[in-house]
Coordinates of C-alpha atoms in Angstrom, one line a residue:
Chain Y
M1 CA 25.5 -2.0 9.6
S2 CA 25.4 -5.8 9.2
I3 CA 23.9 -7.4 6.2
R4 CA 21.2 -8.9 8.4
K5 CA 20.1 -5.5 9.6
L6 CA 20.3 -4.0 6.2
W7 CA 18.1 -6.8 4.9
D8 CA 15.6 -6.4 7.8
R9 CA 15.3 -2.8 7.0
H10 CA 14.9 -3.0 3.3
S11 CA 13.3 -6.4 2.6
H12 CA 9.9 -4.8 2.2
S13 CA 10.8 -1.4 0.9
P14 CA 9.6 -0.1 -2.5
A15 CA 13.3 0.5 -3.5
L16 CA 13.9 -3.3 -3.3
F17 CA 10.8 -4.0 -5.5
I18 CA 12.1 -1.5 -8.0
V19 CA 15.5 -3.0 -8.1
F20 CA 13.9 -6.4 -8.5
F21 CA 11.7 -5.4 -11.4
V22 CA 14.5 -3.5 -13.2
F23 CA 16.5 -6.7 -12.9
M24 CA 13.5 -8.7 -14.3
A25 CA 13.2 -6.3 -17.2
L26 CA 16.9 -6.8 -18.1
L27 CA 16.8 -10.6 -17.6
P28 CA 15.7 -11.6 -21.1
T29 CA 18.6 -9.7 -22.5
L30 CA 21.0 -11.3 -20.1
L31 CA 19.5 -14.7 -21.0
D32 CA 20.1 -14.0 -24.7
L33 CA 23.7 -13.3 -23.9
G34 CA 23.8 -16.6 -21.9
K35 CA 22.3 -18.5 -24.8
A36 CA 24.9 -17.1 -27.2
A37 CA 27.4 -18.5 -24.7
G38 CA 25.7 -21.9 -24.9
G39 CA 22.8 -22.2 -22.5
G40 CA 19.9 -24.4 -23.5
I41 CA 16.9 -24.5 -21.2
A42 CA 13.6 -22.8 -22.0
W43 CA 14.2 -20.2 -19.3
L44 CA 11.7 -17.8 -20.6
D45 CA 8.8 -20.3 -20.6
M46 CA 9.6 -21.0 -17.0
L47 CA 9.9 -17.4 -16.0
N48 CA 6.5 -16.7 -17.7
K49 CA 5.0 -19.5 -15.6
I50 CA 6.5 -18.0 -12.5
G51 CA 5.3 -14.5 -13.4
I52 CA 1.7 -15.7 -13.8
S53 CA 1.9 -17.7 -10.6
A54 CA 3.4 -14.7 -8.8
A55 CA 0.5 -12.4 -9.8
L56 CA -2.0 -15.1 -8.8
A57 CA -0.3 -15.7 -5.5
L58 CA -0.2 -12.0 -4.8
S59 CA -3.9 -11.9 -5.3
L60 CA -4.4 -14.8 -3.0
N61 CA -2.1 -13.1 -0.5
L62 CA -4.6 -10.3 -0.1
I63 CA -7.2 -12.9 1.0
L64 CA -5.1 -15.4 2.8
G65 CA -2.1 -13.5 4.0
Q66 CA -3.4 -10.1 4.8
T67 CA -7.0 -10.8 5.8
G68 CA -6.3 -14.3 7.2
L69 CA -9.2 -16.0 5.4
F70 CA -8.3 -19.7 4.8
H71 CA -9.0 -19.8 1.1
M72 CA -7.7 -22.8 -0.8
G73 CA -9.9 -22.4 -3.9
H74 CA -8.2 -19.6 -5.7
T75 CA -7.7 -21.6 -8.9
A76 CA -11.5 -21.4 -9.4
F77 CA -11.3 -17.6 -10.1
F78 CA -8.2 -18.1 -12.2
A79 CA -10.2 -20.6 -14.3
V80 CA -13.1 -18.2 -14.6
G81 CA -10.8 -15.5 -16.0
A82 CA -9.0 -17.8 -18.3
Y83 CA -12.2 -19.3 -19.7
A84 CA -13.8 -15.9 -20.1
T85 CA -10.9 -14.8 -22.3
A86 CA -10.8 -18.1 -24.2
I87 CA -14.6 -18.1 -24.9
L88 CA -14.8 -14.4 -25.8
N89 CA -11.8 -14.7 -28.0
T90 CA -12.5 -18.0 -29.9
L91 CA -16.2 -17.8 -30.1
Y92 CA -16.9 -14.1 -30.3
G93 CA -13.7 -12.9 -31.8
W94 CA -12.8 -10.4 -29.1
P95 CA -9.2 -9.3 -29.1
V96 CA -7.5 -10.9 -26.1
F97 CA -6.8 -7.5 -24.5
H98 CA -10.4 -6.4 -24.5
T99 CA -11.3 -9.5 -22.5
L100 CA -8.9 -8.6 -19.7
P101 CA -11.4 -6.3 -17.8
V102 CA -14.3 -8.7 -18.5
A103 CA -12.3 -11.6 -17.1
G104 CA -11.4 -9.6 -14.0
L105 CA -15.0 -8.5 -13.6
L106 CA -16.5 -12.0 -14.1
A107 CA -14.0 -13.5 -11.6
A108 CA -14.8 -10.7 -9.2
L109 CA -18.5 -11.4 -9.5
A110 CA -17.8 -15.1 -9.0
G111 CA -15.7 -14.3 -6.0
L112 CA -18.5 -12.1 -4.6
A113 CA -21.1 -14.8 -5.2
V114 CA -19.0 -17.4 -3.5
A115 CA -18.0 -15.1 -0.6
L116 CA -21.4 -13.6 0.3
P117 CA -22.8 -16.7 2.0
I118 CA -19.5 -18.0 3.5
I119 CA -17.7 -14.9 4.6
R120 CA -18.8 -15.3 8.2
L121 CA -17.5 -18.8 8.4
R122 CA -14.3 -19.2 10.4
G123 CA -11.0 -20.8 9.6
D124 CA -11.4 -24.5 8.8
Y125 CA -15.0 -24.3 7.7
L126 CA -14.1 -21.6 5.1
L127 CA -11.3 -23.8 3.9
I128 CA -13.5 -26.7 3.3
V129 CA -16.0 -24.7 1.3
T130 CA -13.4 -23.1 -0.8
V131 CA -11.8 -26.5 -1.6
G132 CA -15.3 -27.6 -2.8
I133 CA -15.5 -24.6 -5.1
V134 CA -12.4 -25.5 -7.1
E135 CA -13.8 -28.9 -7.7
I136 CA -17.2 -27.5 -8.6
V137 CA -15.7 -25.2 -11.2
R138 CA -13.4 -27.9 -12.6
I139 CA -16.2 -30.4 -13.0
A140 CA -18.5 -27.8 -14.5
L141 CA -15.9 -27.0 -17.1
T142 CA -15.3 -30.7 -17.8
N143 CA -19.0 -31.2 -18.3
N144 CA -19.1 -28.5 -20.9
I145 CA -21.3 -26.2 -19.0
F146 CA -23.6 -24.0 -21.2
D147 CA -21.9 -25.7 -24.2
L148 CA -19.2 -23.1 -24.1
T149 CA -16.3 -24.6 -22.3
G150 CA -15.4 -27.4 -24.7
G151 CA -15.6 -30.2 -22.1
A152 CA -12.5 -32.1 -21.1
N153 CA -10.6 -31.1 -24.2
G154 CA -10.9 -27.5 -23.3
I155 CA -10.5 -24.6 -25.7
Y156 CA -7.6 -24.2 -28.2
G157 CA -6.6 -21.6 -30.7
I158 CA -6.7 -18.6 -28.5
S159 CA -5.1 -15.7 -30.4
R160 CA -2.1 -13.7 -29.3
P161 CA -2.6 -10.5 -27.5
V162 CA -2.1 -7.4 -29.6
I163 CA -1.5 -3.9 -28.3
F164 CA -1.3 -1.0 -30.7
G165 CA -0.7 -3.3 -33.6
M166 CA 2.1 -5.1 -31.8
V167 CA 1.6 -8.8 -31.6
F168 CA 2.9 -10.5 -28.5
N169 CA 3.9 -13.7 -30.3
T170 CA 7.2 -14.7 -28.8
P171 CA 8.0 -16.0 -25.3
K172 CA 10.1 -12.9 -24.8
L173 CA 7.3 -10.5 -25.6
Q174 CA 5.0 -12.6 -23.5
Y175 CA 7.5 -12.3 -20.7
Y176 CA 7.4 -8.5 -20.8
L177 CA 3.6 -8.5 -20.8
I178 CA 3.3 -11.0 -17.9
W179 CA 5.9 -9.4 -15.7
A180 CA 4.5 -5.9 -16.4
F181 CA 1.2 -7.2 -15.0
T182 CA 3.0 -8.8 -12.0
A183 CA 4.8 -5.5 -11.4
F184 CA 1.4 -3.7 -11.4
S185 CA 0.0 -6.3 -9.0
V186 CA 2.9 -5.6 -6.6
F187 CA 2.3 -1.9 -6.9
F188 CA -1.4 -2.2 -6.4
F189 CA -1.2 -4.6 -3.4
Y190 CA 1.6 -2.6 -1.8
R191 CA -0.4 0.5 -1.9
L192 CA -3.5 -1.3 -0.7
E193 CA -1.5 -2.6 2.3
H194 CA -0.4 0.9 3.1
S195 CA -3.9 2.4 3.3
R196 CA -6.9 2.6 5.6
F197 CA -8.3 -0.5 3.9
G198 CA -5.1 -2.5 4.3
R199 CA -4.9 -1.5 7.9
A200 CA -8.5 -2.6 8.5
L201 CA -7.6 -6.1 7.1
C202 CA -4.6 -6.2 9.5
F203 CA -6.8 -5.4 12.5
I204 CA -9.4 -7.9 11.3
K205 CA -6.7 -10.6 11.0
A206 CA -5.5 -9.9 14.6
D207 CA -8.9 -9.7 16.3
E208 CA -12.3 -9.5 14.6
I209 CA -14.2 -8.5 17.7
A210 CA -11.8 -5.7 18.6
A211 CA -11.8 -4.6 15.0
A212 CA -15.6 -4.3 14.9
G213 CA -15.4 -2.5 18.3
C214 CA -13.1 0.1 16.5
G215 CA -15.9 0.7 14.0
I216 CA -14.5 -1.4 11.2
N217 CA -17.1 -3.1 9.0
V218 CA -15.6 -6.6 9.2
A219 CA -17.9 -8.4 6.8
L220 CA -17.6 -5.7 4.2
C221 CA -13.8 -5.5 4.4
K222 CA -13.5 -9.3 4.1
L223 CA -15.9 -9.3 1.2
T224 CA -14.0 -6.5 -0.6
A225 CA -10.7 -8.3 -0.1
F226 CA -12.1 -11.6 -1.4
T227 CA -13.6 -9.9 -4.4
L228 CA -10.5 -7.9 -5.3
G229 CA -8.3 -11.0 -4.9
A230 CA -10.7 -12.9 -7.2
C231 CA -10.6 -10.0 -9.7
F232 CA -6.8 -10.1 -10.0
A233 CA -6.9 -13.9 -10.3
G234 CA -9.3 -13.5 -13.2
M235 CA -7.0 -11.1 -15.0
A236 CA -4.0 -13.4 -14.4
G237 CA -6.3 -16.0 -16.1
T238 CA -6.4 -13.8 -19.2
L239 CA -2.6 -13.7 -19.3
Y240 CA -2.4 -17.4 -18.8
A241 CA -4.9 -18.2 -21.6
A242 CA -3.0 -15.8 -23.9
N243 CA 0.3 -17.3 -23.0
I244 CA -0.4 -21.0 -23.5
R245 CA -3.3 -20.6 -26.0
T246 CA -4.9 -23.9 -25.1
I247 CA -6.7 -24.3 -21.8
E248 CA -8.3 -27.3 -20.4
P249 CA -10.1 -28.1 -17.1
S250 CA -7.3 -30.2 -15.7
S251 CA -5.0 -27.1 -15.5
F252 CA -7.3 -25.8 -12.8
N253 CA -7.3 -28.6 -10.4
F254 CA -7.1 -28.7 -6.6
Y255 CA -3.4 -29.4 -6.7
E256 CA -2.7 -26.0 -8.3
S257 CA -4.7 -24.4 -5.5
V258 CA -2.7 -26.1 -2.9
I259 CA 0.6 -25.0 -4.6
L260 CA -0.7 -21.4 -4.5
F261 CA -1.7 -21.7 -0.9
A262 CA 1.8 -23.1 -0.2
I263 CA 3.5 -20.2 -2.0
V264 CA 1.8 -17.7 0.3
I265 CA 2.4 -19.6 3.5
L266 CA 6.0 -20.7 2.7
G267 CA 6.9 -17.3 1.3
G268 CA 5.5 -15.4 4.2
A269 CA 1.8 -14.8 4.8
G270 CA 1.0 -11.1 4.1
S271 CA 4.5 -10.4 2.7
I272 CA 4.7 -9.3 -0.9
A273 CA 8.4 -10.0 -1.1
G274 CA 7.9 -13.4 0.5
V275 CA 5.2 -14.3 -2.0
L276 CA 7.5 -13.3 -4.9
L277 CA 10.3 -15.5 -3.6
G278 CA 7.8 -18.3 -2.9
S279 CA 6.7 -18.3 -6.5
F280 CA 10.2 -18.5 -7.8
L281 CA 11.0 -21.4 -5.5
L282 CA 7.8 -23.5 -5.8
I283 CA 7.1 -23.0 -9.5
G284 CA 10.7 -22.7 -10.6
L285 CA 12.0 -25.7 -8.8
Q286 CA 8.9 -27.7 -9.8
D287 CA 9.9 -27.0 -13.4
L288 CA 13.5 -27.8 -12.9
F289 CA 12.7 -31.1 -11.1
R290 CA 10.3 -32.1 -13.9
D291 CA 12.5 -35.1 -14.8
F292 CA 12.2 -36.6 -11.3
Q293 CA 8.4 -36.8 -11.3
S294 CA 8.0 -39.0 -8.2
A295 CA 11.0 -37.8 -6.2
R296 CA 9.7 -34.2 -6.7
M297 CA 6.8 -34.6 -4.4
L298 CA 8.9 -36.3 -1.8
F299 CA 11.3 -33.3 -2.0
F300 CA 8.5 -30.8 -1.7
G301 CA 6.8 -32.6 1.1
S302 CA 9.9 -32.8 3.2
A303 CA 10.8 -29.1 2.4
M304 CA 7.3 -28.0 3.6
V305 CA 7.5 -30.0 6.8
A306 CA 11.0 -28.6 7.5
M307 CA 9.8 -25.1 6.8
M308 CA 6.8 -25.4 9.1
I309 CA 9.1 -26.7 11.9
F310 CA 12.0 -24.3 11.5
R311 CA 10.5 -21.1 9.9
P312 CA 6.7 -21.2 10.3
Q313 CA 6.4 -17.4 9.6
G314 CA 7.7 -17.9 6.1
L315 CA 10.9 -17.2 4.1
I316 CA 10.5 -13.4 4.2
P317 CA 8.0 -12.9 7.0
R318 CA 5.8 -9.8 7.0
Q319 CA 7.2 -7.1 9.2
G320 CA 5.4 -4.9 11.7
G321 CA 1.7 -4.2 12.0
P322 CA -0.7 -2.0 10.0
K323 CA 1.0 0.3 7.5
L324 CA 0.5 4.0 6.8
A325 CA 0.7 5.6 3.4
C326 CA 3.1 8.2 4.7
E327 CA 6.0 8.2 7.2
I328 CA 4.8 9.0 10.7
P329 CA 5.2 12.8 10.8
L330 CA 6.1 13.4 14.4
L331 CA 7.5 11.1 17.0
P332 CA 7.5 12.9 20.4
A333 CA 9.7 10.5 22.3
P334 CA 12.7 8.4 21.4
E335 CA 11.8 4.8 20.8
Q336 CA 11.8 2.9 24.1
L337 CA 13.9 -0.2 24.2
E338 CA 11.9 -3.4 24.5
D339 CA 14.1 -4.5 27.5
A340 CA 13.2 -1.5 29.6
S341 CA 13.0 -3.1 33.1
K342 CA 9.7 -3.3 34.8
G343 CA 10.9 -1.1 37.6
D344 CA 11.5 1.8 35.2
V345 CA 8.1 1.3 33.8
S346 CA 6.1 1.8 37.0
D347 CA 8.4 4.7 38.1
G348 CA 7.9 6.6 34.9
K349 CA 4.2 6.2 35.3
K350 CA 4.0 7.6 38.8
D351 CA 5.7 10.9 38.1
G352 CA 5.0 12.0 34.6
G353 CA 2.7 10.2 32.3
R354 CA -0.6 10.1 34.1
D355 CA -1.1 13.7 34.8
A356 CA -1.3 14.5 31.2
F357 CA -5.0 14.9 31.1
P358 CA -6.6 17.8 32.8
A359 CA -8.6 16.7 35.9
Chain A
M1 CA -29.0 10.2 25.3
L2 CA -29.0 6.4 25.7
S3 CA -32.1 4.6 26.8
L4 CA -32.8 0.9 27.2
H5 CA -36.4 -0.2 27.1
N6 CA -37.4 -3.6 28.6
L7 CA -34.4 -5.4 27.3
H8 CA -34.4 -9.2 27.2
K9 CA -31.8 -11.7 26.2
N10 CA -31.8 -15.5 26.6
F11 CA -28.9 -17.9 26.1
G12 CA -30.5 -21.3 25.3
G13 CA -33.3 -21.0 28.0
L14 CA -31.1 -19.2 30.5
L15 CA -32.4 -15.7 31.0
A16 CA -29.3 -13.6 31.0
V17 CA -31.0 -10.2 30.9
S18 CA -34.7 -9.7 31.7
D19 CA -36.7 -6.5 31.5
V20 CA -33.8 -4.1 32.0
S21 CA -34.7 -0.4 31.4
F22 CA -32.6 2.6 32.2
T23 CA -31.5 5.8 30.7
V24 CA -28.2 7.6 30.6
T25 CA -28.2 11.4 30.1
A26 CA -25.4 13.4 28.6
G27 CA -22.7 14.5 30.9
M28 CA -23.2 11.7 33.4
I29 CA -21.1 8.9 34.7
V30 CA -23.4 5.9 35.3
G31 CA -22.3 2.7 37.1
L32 CA -23.7 -0.7 36.4
I33 CA -23.1 -2.9 39.3
G34 CA -24.2 -6.3 40.6
P35 CA -22.8 -9.6 41.7
N36 CA -20.9 -11.9 39.3
G37 CA -23.2 -13.4 36.6
A38 CA -25.8 -10.7 37.0
G39 CA -25.7 -9.9 33.3
K40 CA -23.8 -6.7 33.3
T41 CA -21.5 -7.5 30.5
T42 CA -24.4 -8.9 28.6
V43 CA -26.1 -5.5 28.8
F44 CA -22.9 -3.9 27.4
N45 CA -22.8 -6.4 24.6
L46 CA -26.4 -5.7 23.8
I47 CA -25.8 -1.9 23.6
T48 CA -22.7 -2.3 21.4
G49 CA -24.4 -4.8 19.0
N50 CA -22.2 -7.8 19.9
Y51 CA -25.5 -9.5 20.8
K52 CA -28.9 -8.9 19.4
P53 CA -31.7 -8.5 22.0
D54 CA -34.5 -11.1 22.1
G55 CA -36.9 -8.4 23.3
G56 CA -36.9 -4.7 24.0
E57 CA -35.3 -1.7 22.3
I58 CA -32.3 0.5 22.7
F59 CA -32.3 4.2 21.6
F60 CA -29.3 6.4 21.2
C61 CA -29.7 10.1 20.5
G62 CA -33.3 9.4 19.4
K63 CA -32.3 6.7 16.9
K64 CA -33.0 3.0 17.4
I65 CA -29.8 1.1 17.6
S66 CA -30.8 -2.3 18.7
G67 CA -30.3 -4.7 15.8
L68 CA -27.6 -2.6 14.1
P69 CA -24.2 -4.1 13.5
T70 CA -21.4 -3.1 15.9
H71 CA -19.4 -0.9 13.4
E72 CA -22.5 1.3 12.7
I73 CA -23.1 1.7 16.4
V74 CA -19.5 2.8 16.8
S75 CA -19.9 5.2 14.0
L76 CA -22.9 6.7 15.7
G77 CA -20.7 7.5 18.7
I78 CA -20.7 4.6 21.1
A79 CA -17.2 3.2 22.0
R80 CA -16.3 0.5 24.4
T81 CA -13.5 -1.3 26.2
F82 CA -13.5 -5.0 27.0
Q83 CA -13.5 -6.8 30.4
N84 CA -10.8 -9.2 29.2
I85 CA -8.6 -6.6 27.4
R86 CA -8.8 -7.0 23.6
L87 CA -5.9 -5.0 22.3
F88 CA -4.0 -5.9 19.2
S89 CA -1.1 -7.1 21.4
D90 CA 1.4 -7.6 18.6
M91 CA 1.0 -4.1 17.3
T92 CA 2.4 -0.9 18.8
V93 CA 0.6 1.3 21.1
L94 CA 0.2 4.0 18.4
E95 CA -1.1 1.4 15.9
N96 CA -3.7 0.3 18.5
S97 CA -4.9 3.9 19.0
L98 CA -4.9 4.4 15.2
A99 CA -7.3 1.5 14.9
G100 CA -9.9 3.7 16.5
R101 CA -9.6 6.3 13.9
H102 CA -10.7 4.0 11.1
C103 CA -14.4 4.8 11.4
R104 CA -13.8 8.6 11.1
M105 CA -11.8 8.2 7.9
R106 CA -13.2 8.0 4.4
S107 CA -10.5 6.8 2.0
G108 CA -11.3 3.6 0.1
V109 CA -9.5 1.2 -2.3
L110 CA -9.3 3.8 -5.1
S111 CA -7.6 6.4 -3.1
A112 CA -5.3 3.7 -1.7
L113 CA -4.1 3.2 -5.3
F114 CA -3.9 6.8 -6.5
R115 CA -3.1 8.5 -3.1
P116 CA -4.7 11.8 -3.7
P117 CA -3.5 14.6 -1.4
R118 CA -6.8 14.3 0.6
M119 CA -5.9 10.8 1.5
L120 CA -2.4 11.6 2.6
R121 CA -3.7 14.5 4.7
E122 CA -6.3 12.1 6.2
E123 CA -3.5 9.7 7.1
K124 CA -1.4 12.4 8.8
D125 CA -4.5 13.7 10.7
A126 CA -5.3 10.2 11.9
V127 CA -1.8 9.7 13.3
K128 CA -2.0 13.1 15.0
Q129 CA -5.4 12.3 16.5
A130 CA -4.2 8.9 17.6
L131 CA -1.2 10.4 19.3
H132 CA -3.4 13.1 20.9
E133 CA -5.5 10.4 22.6
L134 CA -2.4 8.6 23.7
T135 CA -1.1 11.8 25.3
Y136 CA -4.5 12.3 26.9
V137 CA -4.3 9.0 28.8
G138 CA -0.6 9.5 29.4
L139 CA 0.9 6.8 27.1
E140 CA 2.5 9.0 24.5
T141 CA 6.1 8.0 25.5
R142 CA 5.3 4.4 24.9
H143 CA 3.8 4.8 21.4
A144 CA 6.4 2.6 19.8
Q145 CA 6.2 -0.2 22.2
K146 CA 4.2 -3.4 21.6
A147 CA 0.8 -3.2 23.3
G148 CA 1.4 -6.7 24.8
N149 CA 4.4 -5.4 26.7
L150 CA 2.5 -2.8 28.6
S151 CA 1.6 -3.4 32.2
Y152 CA -2.0 -4.4 32.9
G153 CA -3.1 -1.0 34.0
E154 CA -1.5 0.6 31.0
Q155 CA -3.3 -1.8 28.7
R156 CA -6.6 -0.7 30.2
L157 CA -5.6 2.9 29.5
L158 CA -4.7 2.1 25.9
E159 CA -8.1 0.5 25.4
I160 CA -9.6 3.8 26.6
A161 CA -7.4 5.8 24.2
R162 CA -8.4 3.5 21.3
A163 CA -12.1 4.0 22.2
L164 CA -11.6 7.7 22.5
A165 CA -10.0 7.8 19.1
T166 CA -13.3 6.8 17.6
Q167 CA -14.6 10.2 18.8
P168 CA -17.5 8.8 20.9
K169 CA -20.3 10.7 22.5
F170 CA -20.8 7.8 24.8
L171 CA -18.1 5.5 26.3
I172 CA -18.7 2.1 27.8
L173 CA -16.0 0.8 30.2
D174 CA -16.0 -2.8 31.3
E175 CA -14.1 -3.1 34.6
P176 CA -11.7 -0.3 33.8
A177 CA -9.9 -0.6 37.2
G178 CA -9.5 -4.4 37.0
G179 CA -5.8 -5.2 37.7
M180 CA -4.9 -1.7 38.8
N181 CA -3.3 -0.8 42.0
D182 CA -4.6 2.0 44.3
A183 CA -2.5 4.8 42.7
E184 CA -3.5 3.7 39.2
T185 CA -7.1 3.6 40.3
E186 CA -7.0 7.1 41.7
S187 CA -5.5 8.3 38.5
L188 CA -8.1 6.4 36.5
M189 CA -10.9 8.2 38.4
R190 CA -9.5 11.5 37.4
L191 CA -9.2 10.3 33.8
I192 CA -12.9 9.2 33.7
R193 CA -14.0 12.5 35.2
S194 CA -12.0 14.4 32.6
I195 CA -13.6 12.3 29.9
R196 CA -17.0 13.3 31.2
N197 CA -15.9 16.9 31.2
R198 CA -15.1 16.5 27.5
G199 CA -18.9 16.0 27.1
I200 CA -18.7 12.2 26.7
A201 CA -21.2 10.3 28.8
V202 CA -19.7 7.2 30.6
L203 CA -21.3 3.9 31.5
L204 CA -19.1 1.6 33.5
I205 CA -19.1 -1.8 35.2
E206 CA -16.8 -1.9 38.2
H207 CA -16.5 -4.1 41.2
D208 CA -14.4 -1.6 43.2
M209 CA -17.2 -0.1 45.3
N210 CA -15.0 2.7 46.6
L211 CA -14.5 3.8 43.0
V212 CA -18.1 3.4 42.0
M213 CA -19.5 5.3 44.9
R214 CA -17.1 8.2 44.5
L215 CA -17.2 8.5 40.8
C216 CA -20.7 7.7 39.5
D217 CA -23.6 10.2 39.4
R218 CA -26.0 7.4 39.2
L219 CA -26.0 3.6 39.7
V220 CA -28.0 0.8 38.2
V221 CA -28.0 -2.5 40.1
L222 CA -28.6 -5.8 38.4
E223 CA -29.1 -9.2 40.0
H224 CA -29.8 -12.5 38.1
G225 CA -30.3 -10.5 34.9
A226 CA -33.0 -8.3 36.4
M227 CA -33.0 -4.7 37.7
L228 CA -32.8 -4.6 41.4
A229 CA -32.6 -0.8 41.9
Q230 CA -31.4 2.4 40.4
G231 CA -30.6 5.8 41.9
S232 CA -27.8 8.0 43.3
P233 CA -24.9 6.3 45.1
E234 CA -26.4 7.5 48.4
E235 CA -29.8 5.9 47.7
I236 CA -28.2 2.6 46.5
K237 CA -26.0 2.4 49.6
N238 CA -29.0 2.5 51.8
N239 CA -31.2 0.3 49.7
E240 CA -32.3 -2.8 51.7
E241 CA -32.5 -5.1 48.6
V242 CA -29.1 -4.1 47.4
I243 CA -27.6 -4.8 50.7
R244 CA -29.3 -8.2 50.8
A245 CA -28.0 -9.0 47.3
Y246 CA -24.5 -8.1 48.2
L247 CA -24.2 -9.3 51.7
G248 CA -26.8 -12.0 51.9
A249 CA -30.0 -11.9 54.0
G250 CA -29.6 -12.2 57.7
D251 CA -31.5 -15.3 58.9

């Protein structure tokens, strides 16, 4: 079997995700060995950033990639989660971990509130509204809304997360925490895709009217996808706040939303593997090219244009249609080749196929 | 079973459907006929909730369904096919048929995450049912093919299979024989009779008068959005007004 075929078969399989996360779990140890040999870059900080972005992009992928809602305001929900954690921790003394469900819940509520009036908008209109939402949130935060958000300076001094007395105070421990969350996100969204709900999203993305004609509650499914996506973005916000410990409104600007959007589209809309790769490329390279501030955007711009021309379906495109939780139990006939000639098709129909139903 | 009472629908001043009333009883095949633009498809869209009526009511099994959203109407047991075939053409034949099972399944987000045995059983049953309907219309050997690669007639059959997968009590077919050759049409007629014998009432729009006259138990004729006549095929065939509408008045 050629490598190409092997890749096509396994690029979205759970086995590959397991291999990937086992590798990620070993990576810090490998990096330590590398450092002993003389490496010098802050790899872990970069990987932490990638991990958070990957979790965030996975949650956007549910909305943008799987449901096909053009949502470019995902940073808004990320900000809601991050600020929920920061405020509860610094002002009310909650342990960071206890804020995780609250951050998720508040972001989900924000997502629901935003989505309710606009969920019936199509394509470009939805895009414009969601773009507006990021700006509204950022400006509200800058203007110190409710006297809680600390204005343009943001909130600092967020404490480290503690689980069972273990303090996550080094980049390495943070790394494990962040990537564990990312792994859980992959697990969750993978299972969601391979379910009745995931299939409904797939049908909605393909044709809303036909989906409704099949008895799918289109508005409710879209709303659920949007709310779930926002919820995971909020929880990613908690990890972000706990990781960098100082948050400010400028971290949640429109540019970050665009990058997230690009991760999903360039990686492969609807493809979990693609979104993971996209996060590594966009966030990782952005970090590596930090020293070439201006040339960086030129590079990204041309890379995106090239991608859209030569590989519009993304780096690791989504494969196949709606997914089942189990293997299809029985296949009564061998798979027909796509290139079966038209003549064969009509012949087969005349003799056998049609008399299947009792007259 | 299904009854329409004084249905009205305007599109920006244009009266698409005006004062249409008829009933379909269980175990019947009813044809809705009329010249192009008579408002037949609009009536279908009103029944299935794609449009909201501007006046009048629709009852299905004693329950008022006008104003309900489409997915609820489908859950109550009304399924349809589309005049301009609306299959998920990039998906396989089986996946298309599986789409129809959605409204008869219960699993939600939580069972997607935890995969209880009930959910896995439900998934397997859904595939089985979807395959069963494919076998019923005679497309089971093509289950792995993309819907878009099927011939026109087969695509119409697949739409019927997808509609049947929703376990309807009432099936609405919009020009089911469109694009079919004679042999396919004959076979389609047997299929529709067989569907009726399963206890599913059928309402169909069709321009093929040969099919309509032979197949339907009852006909409703529309012209310019209004009811022109209704009755058995024999009565309709001899109705002066219907003949005038179809052939034009002799001056």
